[in-house]
Every structure is written in structure tokens, then in C-alpha cells.
Amino acid sequence: MVSTPPTQESTVPTLIIRPPRKWVPVDLHELWAYRELVTSFTLRDIKLRYKQTGLGIAWAVLQPLLTMVIFTVFFGGLAKIPSDGVPYPLFVLAALLPWTLFAEGLTRSTTSMVTNANIMTKVYFPRLIMPLSSIISPLVDFAVSFIILIAMMVYYGYAPTLNIIFLPLFLLLALATSLGVGLWLSALNVKYRDFQYTVPFLIQIGMFASPVVYASSLVPESLRVWYGLNPMAGVIEGFRWALLGSGTPSAMVLVSVGMVIVLLVSGMFYFRRMEQYYADIV
């Protein structure tokens, strides 16, 4: 067989994009290059959430408020659970905001790979963008609910202290926790679709395993460090401390921060490792 010399067209280099086959870290440089796509996915999720809705943005206020009322009646009124000297409605609402942000982001990120299957199989972009945008979009609900929390602080006569400068840190920790767990579950949900149905149950269990309706001071001091293995325990206690001045940061918070880092880093590695199977399975 006589081979023909390569033409000008055949000498053009071809770039073949293959998913990684080893445990490699996330390419943060590539992720930054696609930052506009993160914004586009986030805005799309926000628009879809409030499109053709009756309550609209009001649901962001009603959900934590109604939950706060129920918890106040049963846990604050009937069970008489102490709240570290803070009015119980304010005590609970200050915990519900970071918890709702975490839970909503976790729910959306778990199903993000499956719901975006059509896009994922047609064009290449860093797959991490999908769960990442899913945990950012609930910030709109958080911002609206935060205004109600500030109004309640004014009503009860609680002025923010200098501790409030640490509030963005604990907000970032809540998002990082949601992303870390969401990366694990979104990757697993591609292969095992029943993982998305376990998330509501895990969120219900996690709420009572976290200091939402009670203070972490009720946990025996000898067990408090172990209690910090629940990353949201440190996030919620830190959130209350930054806003209301209740409690003081302890070793439990440091343990929670360590757990957030472990979840986030391991979630990124596992998500990246499973990336080679997404397009074929989904």
C-alpha cells in the first residue's frame, strides 16, 4: 500500500480531551477559566426555582420562620430546652439559616449531575461546575432570610458585636461542608440513583444531630470534641457566636473545621476520579 504524504489539513494538531484515570486533584486553573459558566449555571438555577411560582421569594422567608415557630412551641415552650440566655426564637433562627443553606445546597448538588445530563454529554467543561453552582444558588434564599434575622435581633435588642467580622468565615464553612458532602453524593448518585432519595432522610437526622434546637453546651464536655466531628456543629455554634455572642469558640469548632477540610478535599479527589464514568453512565 502506497502512503500519501500528509496534507496541510492533516498536520493540524488534534486535541483529545480524556477524563483522568488516576487520583488527581482538581485543576483550579481550569475551573477559574470557566468562572463565567459557574455564574450562568447559578443564575439559571435561581430563575428555574422562582419561575411560575406562587409564593416566589416569600418561601425563603416562610420556610425558616414556620420551622422556628414550631421548634419554639415544642422545644422552647414545652420541652424548656435552654438556649444559653438567648431568646429561643432568635436562638433557633440563627441556627436554621446556616443549616437551611447547607441542606438546600446538598439537595441540589446531589442531583446536579443527573439533571444536567443532556448538557454534560454534548460539550466539555469542568464537571465540578455543576455541584458548585448548586451550592451557590441557595445564597439568595439565605440573604432574604438573613434580613428577617437582623429584624428579630433589633426586636429583641441584640446588637452585633465585633464577632460579626467572623461571620463570612462560618458562612464559607457552611458552603464548603455542603460542597464536600455534595461532591461525594453527586458522584455516587450518577452510578446509584437511589442516593438522591436518602438525602432528605440524612438531612432530617443531621438536623437533630446538630445544635439547631439545642446548644452544644448540653453535650457533656468530655464528648464535645467528638461532637465536633459533625462539621455543621462547629458551623452553627460559630454562626451563633458571631451574631449573638452566645458561647465561645472551642476545640469543637476546630475539629469541625478540620472535618470540613477533609470532606472537601476527599470529595474533590473522588469526584475527579469518577469523572471518567459520568458521560457513559448518566
PDB file of C-alpha atoms in Angstrom:
ATOM      1  CA  MET A   1       0.000   0.000   0.000  1.00  0.00           C
ATOM      2  CA  VAL A   2       1.386   3.379  -1.000  1.00  0.00           C
ATOM      3  CA  SER A   3       1.026   6.026   1.640  1.00  0.00           C
ATOM      4  CA  THR A   4       0.197   9.523   0.607  1.00  0.00           C
ATOM      5  CA  PRO A   5       2.127  12.428   2.063  1.00  0.00           C
ATOM      6  CA  PRO A   6       0.314  14.317   4.758  1.00  0.00           C
ATOM      7  CA  THR A   7      -1.672  17.261   3.531  1.00  0.00           C
ATOM      8  CA  GLN A   8      -1.771  20.651   5.197  1.00  0.00           C
ATOM      9  CA  GLU A   9      -5.080  19.790   6.835  1.00  0.00           C
ATOM     10  CA  SER A  10      -3.755  16.543   8.344  1.00  0.00           C
ATOM     11  CA  THR A  11      -0.845  18.308  10.042  1.00  0.00           C
ATOM     12  CA  VAL A  12      -3.162  20.390  12.202  1.00  0.00           C
ATOM     13  CA  PRO A  13      -2.771  19.129  15.784  1.00  0.00           C
ATOM     14  CA  THR A  14      -5.792  17.460  17.282  1.00  0.00           C
ATOM     15  CA  LEU A  15      -6.612  17.943  20.947  1.00  0.00           C
ATOM     16  CA  ILE A  16      -8.218  14.896  22.535  1.00  0.00           C
ATOM     17  CA  ILE A  17      -9.845  15.515  25.899  1.00  0.00           C
ATOM     18  CA  ARG A  18      -9.880  12.491  28.148  1.00  0.00           C
ATOM     19  CA  PRO A  19     -11.035  12.296  31.761  1.00  0.00           C
ATOM     20  CA  PRO A  20      -8.366  11.468  34.330  1.00  0.00           C
ATOM     21  CA  ARG A  21      -7.797   7.818  35.169  1.00  0.00           C
ATOM     22  CA  LYS A  22      -5.923   8.344  38.411  1.00  0.00           C
ATOM     23  CA  TRP A  23      -6.489  10.046  41.724  1.00  0.00           C
ATOM     24  CA  VAL A  24      -5.574  13.550  40.624  1.00  0.00           C
ATOM     25  CA  PRO A  25      -6.548  16.869  42.222  1.00  0.00           C
ATOM     26  CA  VAL A  26      -8.989  19.328  40.707  1.00  0.00           C
ATOM     27  CA  ASP A  27      -7.496  21.688  38.140  1.00  0.00           C
ATOM     28  CA  LEU A  28      -8.254  25.004  39.838  1.00  0.00           C
ATOM     29  CA  HIS A  29      -6.738  26.960  36.952  1.00  0.00           C
ATOM     30  CA  GLU A  30      -9.175  25.344  34.532  1.00  0.00           C
ATOM     31  CA  LEU A  31     -12.049  25.939  36.937  1.00  0.00           C
ATOM     32  CA  TRP A  32     -11.147  29.626  37.140  1.00  0.00           C
ATOM     33  CA  ALA A  33     -11.084  29.843  33.345  1.00  0.00           C
ATOM     34  CA  TYR A  34     -14.713  28.644  33.306  1.00  0.00           C
ATOM     35  CA  ARG A  35     -15.855  31.018  36.089  1.00  0.00           C
ATOM     36  CA  GLU A  36     -18.398  32.701  33.803  1.00  0.00           C
ATOM     37  CA  LEU A  37     -20.053  29.342  33.267  1.00  0.00           C
ATOM     38  CA  VAL A  38     -20.424  28.970  37.036  1.00  0.00           C
ATOM     39  CA  THR A  39     -22.299  32.273  37.050  1.00  0.00           C
ATOM     40  CA  SER A  40     -24.507  31.162  34.153  1.00  0.00           C
ATOM     41  CA  PHE A  41     -25.437  27.864  35.832  1.00  0.00           C
ATOM     42  CA  THR A  42     -26.128  29.653  39.116  1.00  0.00           C
ATOM     43  CA  LEU A  43     -28.391  32.250  37.518  1.00  0.00           C
ATOM     44  CA  ARG A  44     -30.200  29.517  35.599  1.00  0.00           C
ATOM     45  CA  ASP A  45     -30.880  27.589  38.816  1.00  0.00           C
ATOM     46  CA  ILE A  46     -32.208  30.728  40.509  1.00  0.00           C
ATOM     47  CA  LYS A  47     -34.507  31.544  37.608  1.00  0.00           C
ATOM     48  CA  LEU A  48     -35.842  27.983  37.422  1.00  0.00           C
ATOM     49  CA  ARG A  49     -36.505  27.947  41.155  1.00  0.00           C
ATOM     50  CA  TYR A  50     -38.705  31.037  41.100  1.00  0.00           C
ATOM     51  CA  LYS A  51     -40.222  30.695  37.630  1.00  0.00           C
ATOM     52  CA  GLN A  52     -44.009  30.331  37.687  1.00  0.00           C
ATOM     53  CA  THR A  53     -44.202  30.126  41.477  1.00  0.00           C
ATOM     54  CA  GLY A  54     -46.985  31.417  43.663  1.00  0.00           C
ATOM     55  CA  LEU A  55     -45.013  32.381  46.768  1.00  0.00           C
ATOM     56  CA  GLY A  56     -41.749  33.091  44.970  1.00  0.00           C
ATOM     57  CA  ILE A  57     -39.072  34.632  47.144  1.00  0.00           C
ATOM     58  CA  ALA A  58     -41.524  34.709  50.078  1.00  0.00           C
ATOM     59  CA  TRP A  59     -40.927  30.976  50.533  1.00  0.00           C
ATOM     60  CA  ALA A  60     -37.350  31.779  51.532  1.00  0.00           C
ATOM     61  CA  VAL A  61     -38.808  33.664  54.491  1.00  0.00           C
ATOM     62  CA  LEU A  62     -41.734  31.378  55.338  1.00  0.00           C
ATOM     63  CA  GLN A  63     -39.731  28.155  55.487  1.00  0.00           C
ATOM     64  CA  PRO A  64     -37.332  29.147  58.315  1.00  0.00           C
ATOM     65  CA  LEU A  65     -39.981  31.241  60.069  1.00  0.00           C
ATOM     66  CA  LEU A  66     -42.543  28.437  60.234  1.00  0.00           C
ATOM     67  CA  THR A  67     -39.877  25.977  61.323  1.00  0.00           C
ATOM     68  CA  MET A  68     -38.768  28.430  64.003  1.00  0.00           C
ATOM     69  CA  VAL A  69     -42.335  28.778  65.303  1.00  0.00           C
ATOM     70  CA  ILE A  70     -42.793  25.001  65.522  1.00  0.00           C
ATOM     71  CA  PHE A  71     -39.457  24.483  67.281  1.00  0.00           C
ATOM     72  CA  THR A  72     -40.167  27.366  69.659  1.00  0.00           C
ATOM     73  CA  VAL A  73     -43.534  25.925  70.683  1.00  0.00           C
ATOM     74  CA  PHE A  74     -42.398  22.332  71.185  1.00  0.00           C
ATOM     75  CA  PHE A  75     -38.752  22.580  72.194  1.00  0.00           C
ATOM     76  CA  GLY A  76     -38.593  26.034  73.734  1.00  0.00           C
ATOM     77  CA  GLY A  77     -42.081  26.086  75.259  1.00  0.00           C
ATOM     78  CA  LEU A  78     -42.991  22.509  76.139  1.00  0.00           C
ATOM     79  CA  ALA A  79     -39.568  20.870  76.494  1.00  0.00           C
ATOM     80  CA  LYS A  80     -37.997  24.005  78.051  1.00  0.00           C
ATOM     81  CA  ILE A  81     -34.670  23.434  76.311  1.00  0.00           C
ATOM     82  CA  PRO A  82     -32.174  26.096  77.459  1.00  0.00           C
ATOM     83  CA  SER A  83     -30.789  28.497  74.878  1.00  0.00           C
ATOM     84  CA  ASP A  84     -27.704  29.999  76.570  1.00  0.00           C
ATOM     85  CA  GLY A  85     -29.635  33.064  77.701  1.00  0.00           C
ATOM     86  CA  VAL A  86     -30.751  33.986  74.181  1.00  0.00           C
ATOM     87  CA  PRO A  87     -34.488  34.262  73.393  1.00  0.00           C
ATOM     88  CA  TYR A  88     -35.369  30.876  71.971  1.00  0.00           C
ATOM     89  CA  PRO A  89     -36.911  32.110  68.664  1.00  0.00           C
ATOM     90  CA  LEU A  90     -33.755  34.085  67.918  1.00  0.00           C
ATOM     91  CA  PHE A  91     -31.576  31.203  69.108  1.00  0.00           C
ATOM     92  CA  VAL A  92     -33.234  28.752  66.705  1.00  0.00           C
ATOM     93  CA  LEU A  93     -33.458  31.083  63.707  1.00  0.00           C
ATOM     94  CA  ALA A  94     -29.731  31.866  63.950  1.00  0.00           C
ATOM     95  CA  ALA A  95     -29.091  28.123  63.560  1.00  0.00           C
ATOM     96  CA  LEU A  96     -31.734  27.445  60.933  1.00  0.00           C
ATOM     97  CA  LEU A  97     -30.199  29.866  58.446  1.00  0.00           C
ATOM     98  CA  PRO A  98     -26.816  28.125  58.048  1.00  0.00           C
ATOM     99  CA  TRP A  99     -28.476  24.721  58.342  1.00  0.00           C
ATOM    100  CA  THR A 100     -31.019  25.503  55.600  1.00  0.00           C
ATOM    101  CA  LEU A 101     -28.223  26.838  53.399  1.00  0.00           C
ATOM    102  CA  PHE A 102     -26.297  23.604  53.893  1.00  0.00           C
ATOM    103  CA  ALA A 103     -29.330  21.337  53.394  1.00  0.00           C
ATOM    104  CA  GLU A 104     -30.583  23.141  50.294  1.00  0.00           C
ATOM    105  CA  GLY A 105     -27.158  23.138  48.689  1.00  0.00           C
ATOM    106  CA  LEU A 106     -26.676  19.454  49.494  1.00  0.00           C
ATOM    107  CA  THR A 107     -30.047  18.523  47.996  1.00  0.00           C
ATOM    108  CA  ARG A 108     -29.409  20.402  44.766  1.00  0.00           C
ATOM    109  CA  SER A 109     -25.787  19.316  44.335  1.00  0.00           C
ATOM    110  CA  THR A 110     -26.641  15.626  44.826  1.00  0.00           C
ATOM    111  CA  THR A 111     -28.888  15.603  41.746  1.00  0.00           C
ATOM    112  CA  SER A 112     -26.902  18.182  39.724  1.00  0.00           C
ATOM    113  CA  MET A 113     -25.052  15.628  37.588  1.00  0.00           C
ATOM    114  CA  VAL A 114     -28.200  13.723  36.650  1.00  0.00           C
ATOM    115  CA  THR A 115     -30.374  16.762  35.968  1.00  0.00           C
ATOM    116  CA  ASN A 116     -27.690  18.248  33.710  1.00  0.00           C
ATOM    117  CA  ALA A 117     -27.069  15.012  31.799  1.00  0.00           C
ATOM    118  CA  ASN A 118     -28.070  16.464  28.424  1.00  0.00           C
ATOM    119  CA  ILE A 119     -25.540  19.264  28.674  1.00  0.00           C
ATOM    120  CA  MET A 120     -22.803  17.086  30.113  1.00  0.00           C
ATOM    121  CA  THR A 121     -22.884  14.591  27.234  1.00  0.00           C
ATOM    122  CA  LYS A 122     -22.721  17.251  24.496  1.00  0.00           C
ATOM    123  CA  VAL A 123     -19.992  19.686  25.485  1.00  0.00           C
ATOM    124  CA  TYR A 124     -16.906  19.644  27.666  1.00  0.00           C
ATOM    125  CA  PHE A 125     -16.497  21.810  30.741  1.00  0.00           C
ATOM    126  CA  PRO A 126     -15.224  21.066  34.249  1.00  0.00           C
ATOM    127  CA  ARG A 127     -17.902  18.857  35.782  1.00  0.00           C
ATOM    128  CA  LEU A 128     -17.250  20.385  39.193  1.00  0.00           C
ATOM    129  CA  ILE A 129     -19.117  23.448  37.945  1.00  0.00           C
ATOM    130  CA  MET A 130     -22.474  21.695  38.313  1.00  0.00           C
ATOM    131  CA  PRO A 131     -22.376  20.858  42.044  1.00  0.00           C
ATOM    132  CA  LEU A 132     -20.513  24.120  42.690  1.00  0.00           C
ATOM    133  CA  SER A 133     -23.245  26.265  41.149  1.00  0.00           C
ATOM    134  CA  SER A 134     -25.857  24.213  43.008  1.00  0.00           C
ATOM    135  CA  ILE A 135     -24.478  25.183  46.408  1.00  0.00           C
ATOM    136  CA  ILE A 136     -24.123  28.864  45.441  1.00  0.00           C
ATOM    137  CA  SER A 137     -27.711  29.427  44.258  1.00  0.00           C
ATOM    138  CA  PRO A 138     -29.287  28.955  47.750  1.00  0.00           C
ATOM    139  CA  LEU A 139     -27.411  32.074  48.868  1.00  0.00           C
ATOM    140  CA  VAL A 140     -30.336  34.103  47.509  1.00  0.00           C
ATOM    141  CA  ASP A 141     -32.715  32.463  49.989  1.00  0.00           C
ATOM    142  CA  PHE A 142     -30.140  32.897  52.735  1.00  0.00           C
ATOM    143  CA  ALA A 143     -29.776  36.625  52.043  1.00  0.00           C
ATOM    144  CA  VAL A 144     -33.541  37.181  52.233  1.00  0.00           C
ATOM    145  CA  SER A 145     -33.868  35.156  55.449  1.00  0.00           C
ATOM    146  CA  PHE A 146     -30.877  36.962  56.951  1.00  0.00           C
ATOM    147  CA  ILE A 147     -32.796  40.239  56.737  1.00  0.00           C
ATOM    148  CA  ILE A 148     -35.525  38.683  58.891  1.00  0.00           C
ATOM    149  CA  LEU A 149     -32.904  37.522  61.383  1.00  0.00           C
ATOM    150  CA  ILE A 150     -31.488  41.039  61.641  1.00  0.00           C
ATOM    151  CA  ALA A 151     -35.019  42.388  62.181  1.00  0.00           C
ATOM    152  CA  MET A 152     -35.530  39.893  65.020  1.00  0.00           C
ATOM    153  CA  MET A 153     -32.212  40.913  66.572  1.00  0.00           C
ATOM    154  CA  VAL A 154     -33.417  44.513  66.575  1.00  0.00           C
ATOM    155  CA  TYR A 155     -36.738  43.432  68.109  1.00  0.00           C
ATOM    156  CA  TYR A 156     -35.030  41.548  70.943  1.00  0.00           C
ATOM    157  CA  GLY A 157     -32.405  44.257  71.423  1.00  0.00           C
ATOM    158  CA  TYR A 158     -29.374  42.274  70.244  1.00  0.00           C
ATOM    159  CA  ALA A 159     -26.744  44.439  68.600  1.00  0.00           C
ATOM    160  CA  PRO A 160     -23.985  42.694  66.621  1.00  0.00           C
ATOM    161  CA  THR A 161     -20.586  42.729  68.313  1.00  0.00           C
ATOM    162  CA  LEU A 162     -17.138  42.726  66.763  1.00  0.00           C
ATOM    163  CA  ASN A 163     -17.531  38.957  66.455  1.00  0.00           C
ATOM    164  CA  ILE A 164     -19.589  39.581  63.337  1.00  0.00           C
ATOM    165  CA  ILE A 165     -16.386  40.029  61.320  1.00  0.00           C
ATOM    166  CA  PHE A 166     -16.002  36.219  61.573  1.00  0.00           C
ATOM    167  CA  LEU A 167     -19.480  35.586  60.144  1.00  0.00           C
ATOM    168  CA  PRO A 168     -18.289  35.297  56.499  1.00  0.00           C
ATOM    169  CA  LEU A 169     -15.836  32.621  57.637  1.00  0.00           C
ATOM    170  CA  PHE A 170     -18.579  30.436  59.120  1.00  0.00           C
ATOM    171  CA  LEU A 171     -20.786  31.111  56.095  1.00  0.00           C
ATOM    172  CA  LEU A 172     -17.943  29.901  53.888  1.00  0.00           C
ATOM    173  CA  LEU A 173     -17.570  26.816  56.101  1.00  0.00           C
ATOM    174  CA  ALA A 174     -21.273  26.017  55.639  1.00  0.00           C
ATOM    175  CA  LEU A 175     -20.876  26.245  51.857  1.00  0.00           C
ATOM    176  CA  ALA A 176     -17.688  24.163  51.953  1.00  0.00           C
ATOM    177  CA  THR A 177     -19.454  21.476  54.019  1.00  0.00           C
ATOM    178  CA  SER A 178     -22.348  21.402  51.569  1.00  0.00           C
ATOM    179  CA  LEU A 179     -19.943  21.158  48.633  1.00  0.00           C
ATOM    180  CA  GLY A 180     -17.781  18.483  50.274  1.00  0.00           C
ATOM    181  CA  VAL A 181     -20.692  16.171  51.054  1.00  0.00           C
ATOM    182  CA  GLY A 182     -22.402  17.117  47.783  1.00  0.00           C
ATOM    183  CA  LEU A 183     -19.374  16.063  45.734  1.00  0.00           C
ATOM    184  CA  TRP A 184     -19.440  12.608  47.286  1.00  0.00           C
ATOM    185  CA  LEU A 185     -23.193  12.161  46.863  1.00  0.00           C
ATOM    186  CA  SER A 186     -23.404  13.655  43.357  1.00  0.00           C
ATOM    187  CA  ALA A 187     -20.700  11.284  42.134  1.00  0.00           C
ATOM    188  CA  LEU A 188     -22.338   8.304  43.822  1.00  0.00           C
ATOM    189  CA  ASN A 189     -25.778   9.328  42.564  1.00  0.00           C
ATOM    190  CA  VAL A 190     -24.628   9.015  38.954  1.00  0.00           C
ATOM    191  CA  LYS A 191     -23.985   5.316  39.467  1.00  0.00           C
ATOM    192  CA  TYR A 192     -26.541   4.578  42.173  1.00  0.00           C
ATOM    193  CA  ARG A 193     -29.635   6.727  41.626  1.00  0.00           C
ATOM    194  CA  ASP A 194     -31.183   5.838  44.974  1.00  0.00           C
ATOM    195  CA  PHE A 195     -28.686   8.081  46.787  1.00  0.00           C
ATOM    196  CA  GLN A 196     -30.846  11.110  45.972  1.00  0.00           C
ATOM    197  CA  TYR A 197     -33.721   9.565  47.918  1.00  0.00           C
ATOM    198  CA  THR A 198     -31.617   9.124  51.043  1.00  0.00           C
ATOM    199  CA  VAL A 199     -30.672  12.814  51.221  1.00  0.00           C
ATOM    200  CA  PRO A 200     -33.953  14.057  52.821  1.00  0.00           C
ATOM    201  CA  PHE A 201     -33.637  11.361  55.494  1.00  0.00           C
ATOM    202  CA  LEU A 202     -29.993  12.233  56.151  1.00  0.00           C
ATOM    203  CA  ILE A 203     -30.901  15.909  56.436  1.00  0.00           C
ATOM    204  CA  GLN A 204     -33.627  15.182  58.990  1.00  0.00           C
ATOM    205  CA  ILE A 205     -31.275  13.053  61.077  1.00  0.00           C
ATOM    206  CA  GLY A 206     -28.480  15.590  60.694  1.00  0.00           C
ATOM    207  CA  MET A 207     -30.626  18.453  61.944  1.00  0.00           C
ATOM    208  CA  PHE A 208     -31.160  16.778  65.316  1.00  0.00           C
ATOM    209  CA  ALA A 209     -27.546  15.612  65.403  1.00  0.00           C
ATOM    210  CA  SER A 210     -26.532  19.279  65.070  1.00  0.00           C
ATOM    211  CA  PRO A 211     -27.116  22.043  67.662  1.00  0.00           C
ATOM    212  CA  VAL A 212     -30.117  23.567  65.906  1.00  0.00           C
ATOM    213  CA  VAL A 213     -32.799  23.214  68.595  1.00  0.00           C
ATOM    214  CA  TYR A 214     -30.323  22.980  71.474  1.00  0.00           C
ATOM    215  CA  ALA A 215     -26.959  24.430  72.429  1.00  0.00           C
ATOM    216  CA  SER A 216     -23.790  22.384  72.216  1.00  0.00           C
ATOM    217  CA  SER A 217     -23.251  23.223  75.900  1.00  0.00           C
ATOM    218  CA  LEU A 218     -25.788  20.468  76.663  1.00  0.00           C
ATOM    219  CA  VAL A 219     -23.330  17.930  75.254  1.00  0.00           C
ATOM    220  CA  PRO A 220     -21.010  16.601  78.001  1.00  0.00           C
ATOM    221  CA  GLU A 221     -17.687  18.379  77.851  1.00  0.00           C
ATOM    222  CA  SER A 222     -15.823  15.085  77.545  1.00  0.00           C
ATOM    223  CA  LEU A 223     -17.764  14.320  74.347  1.00  0.00           C
ATOM    224  CA  ARG A 224     -17.768  17.810  72.875  1.00  0.00           C
ATOM    225  CA  VAL A 225     -14.620  17.331  70.808  1.00  0.00           C
ATOM    226  CA  TRP A 226     -16.073  14.150  69.305  1.00  0.00           C
ATOM    227  CA  TYR A 227     -19.292  16.051  68.691  1.00  0.00           C
ATOM    228  CA  GLY A 228     -17.233  18.396  66.519  1.00  0.00           C
ATOM    229  CA  LEU A 229     -16.765  15.554  64.027  1.00  0.00           C
ATOM    230  CA  ASN A 230     -20.146  16.714  62.801  1.00  0.00           C
ATOM    231  CA  PRO A 231     -18.897  19.675  60.711  1.00  0.00           C
ATOM    232  CA  MET A 232     -22.199  21.558  60.972  1.00  0.00           C
ATOM    233  CA  ALA A 233     -21.926  21.544  64.775  1.00  0.00           C
ATOM    234  CA  GLY A 234     -18.987  23.924  64.640  1.00  0.00           C
ATOM    235  CA  VAL A 235     -20.548  25.952  61.831  1.00  0.00           C
ATOM    236  CA  ILE A 236     -23.796  26.545  63.723  1.00  0.00           C
ATOM    237  CA  GLU A 237     -22.124  27.304  67.047  1.00  0.00           C
ATOM    238  CA  GLY A 238     -19.733  29.668  65.295  1.00  0.00           C
ATOM    239  CA  PHE A 239     -22.603  31.337  63.475  1.00  0.00           C
ATOM    240  CA  ARG A 240     -24.438  31.944  66.765  1.00  0.00           C
ATOM    241  CA  TRP A 241     -21.277  33.234  68.426  1.00  0.00           C
ATOM    242  CA  ALA A 242     -20.534  35.644  65.572  1.00  0.00           C
ATOM    243  CA  LEU A 243     -24.071  37.047  65.525  1.00  0.00           C
ATOM    244  CA  LEU A 244     -25.434  36.733  69.046  1.00  0.00           C
ATOM    245  CA  GLY A 245     -22.299  36.390  71.144  1.00  0.00           C
ATOM    246  CA  SER A 246     -23.588  33.165  72.702  1.00  0.00           C
ATOM    247  CA  GLY A 247     -20.959  30.621  73.694  1.00  0.00           C
ATOM    248  CA  THR A 248     -17.286  30.842  72.847  1.00  0.00           C
ATOM    249  CA  PRO A 249     -15.286  29.085  70.102  1.00  0.00           C
ATOM    250  CA  SER A 250     -13.736  25.901  71.469  1.00  0.00           C
ATOM    251  CA  ALA A 251     -11.803  22.870  70.316  1.00  0.00           C
ATOM    252  CA  MET A 252     -15.093  21.531  68.949  1.00  0.00           C
ATOM    253  CA  VAL A 253     -15.107  24.276  66.315  1.00  0.00           C
ATOM    254  CA  LEU A 254     -11.520  23.472  65.332  1.00  0.00           C
ATOM    255  CA  VAL A 255     -12.421  19.798  64.927  1.00  0.00           C
ATOM    256  CA  SER A 256     -15.390  20.776  62.743  1.00  0.00           C
ATOM    257  CA  VAL A 257     -13.146  22.949  60.577  1.00  0.00           C
ATOM    258  CA  GLY A 258     -10.781  20.005  60.172  1.00  0.00           C
ATOM    259  CA  MET A 259     -13.671  17.763  59.140  1.00  0.00           C
ATOM    260  CA  VAL A 260     -14.826  20.323  56.577  1.00  0.00           C
ATOM    261  CA  ILE A 261     -11.362  20.328  55.025  1.00  0.00           C
ATOM    262  CA  VAL A 262     -11.257  16.510  54.961  1.00  0.00           C
ATOM    263  CA  LEU A 263     -14.714  16.290  53.344  1.00  0.00           C
ATOM    264  CA  LEU A 264     -13.944  18.954  50.767  1.00  0.00           C
ATOM    265  CA  VAL A 265     -10.532  17.624  49.714  1.00  0.00           C
ATOM    266  CA  SER A 266     -11.578  13.959  49.656  1.00  0.00           C
ATOM    267  CA  GLY A 267     -14.808  14.877  47.841  1.00  0.00           C
ATOM    268  CA  MET A 268     -12.848  16.694  45.138  1.00  0.00           C
ATOM    269  CA  PHE A 269     -10.484  13.771  44.640  1.00  0.00           C
ATOM    270  CA  TYR A 270     -13.316  11.234  44.481  1.00  0.00           C
ATOM    271  CA  PHE A 271     -15.409  13.429  42.174  1.00  0.00           C
ATOM    272  CA  ARG A 272     -12.427  13.818  39.867  1.00  0.00           C
ATOM    273  CA  ARG A 273     -11.684  10.101  39.987  1.00  0.00           C
ATOM    274  CA  MET A 274     -15.245   9.209  38.937  1.00  0.00           C
ATOM    275  CA  GLU A 275     -15.353  11.806  36.170  1.00  0.00           C
ATOM    276  CA  GLN A 276     -14.308   9.275  33.528  1.00  0.00           C
ATOM    277  CA  TYR A 277     -17.575   7.361  34.025  1.00  0.00           C
ATOM    278  CA  TYR A 278     -20.086  10.234  34.098  1.00  0.00           C
ATOM    279  CA  ALA A 279     -20.854  10.590  30.384  1.00  0.00           C
ATOM    280  CA  ASP A 280     -21.176   6.819  29.899  1.00  0.00           C
ATOM    281  CA  ILE A 281     -23.402   6.112  32.895  1.00  0.00           C
ATOM    282  CA  VAL A 282     -25.607   9.154  33.072  1.00  0.00           C
TER     283      VAL A 282
END
